[in-house]
């Protein structure tokens, strides 16, 4: 479904991604793990069109996305939940969800999709008229995910969904990610909590300083001594 081939990305003189290649197949949950500054978020921003690679190519369902504008990438079926959530704090929960469907014109279907989001995240239904800035961190994460789903993505990019959340909420968010995947959305997950990420993913890539150093089956990687020592606390 998604193929990155030899992607190089720079921030000014800093070589952030040094020739990464990866693929995501339809229906999978694939995770990118690695320490801070390894290039995980940079990889997602490059797929979303927010950063331009200097070299390499990105294809999605056979179409070249390497030089495509971000809103066009959303219309092709890729949606990103950014790190830090970035909900529109002075707008209500419902208004945030409606904004997620800004490229769509099918009003009746948009309503149905809002109901689907409320089924996944009952808390959002309870808070639908509330200003998003008054929500807790966990509720804002749910809203950011719900908003991304409103564009009906074929591929959902999740950047650090567990960041800053209490352990009980982390479990809840990860079980919802599995639920979203079961309903037919492919997921590419960037996550600092390697243990949780590997527990729900089929495959994983390990990034270190802008390079992929390991890849393979998530269960096997979780058992690997190198991964355990570096990311799972031994």
C-alpha angles and dihedrals in degrees: 000000000000124000126182113190122194095326118191119186128180133196097204104300094346113104099216101171116032107197103312120182123187141147137209120202124212113275096016133122106219122181134203112207131180142117126289112296094020092122101259098128090039088058092054093045089052092052089049092052094245089117127036121224116229090211137010136043140266121203128183120191087342096307120118110241098171096111100021123126117252096246090051089052089054090051089052088060108268120121128178131209101205127222109264091029098249098209117174096259098196092052128077125255090254093049090052090053092048089052089057087065095049093125093053129087100184099105097179091051091046088057090051091050091051087055089050090052089051089052090053093042110028089175090067091056090053089051100037095123094041124105108257092228089067094057123104119253091260093050091049089052090052090049093049089052093045091049091052090051090055090077088059094237122201087202123034118200112203119193114198097324093176096052113132095357128130114253093252090054092046089059090049094049091049093050088051090051088055090048092051089050092050090056089061107272116130113223133209107189128195110193140165090201094079094176093059094040094053091046093063103029128090093207137013141198122205116214125200122178094336098316133097105239100172137015138170147090109356095225092051093046090051087057094047113111094221092053093043093051095044103038112008101051096256 
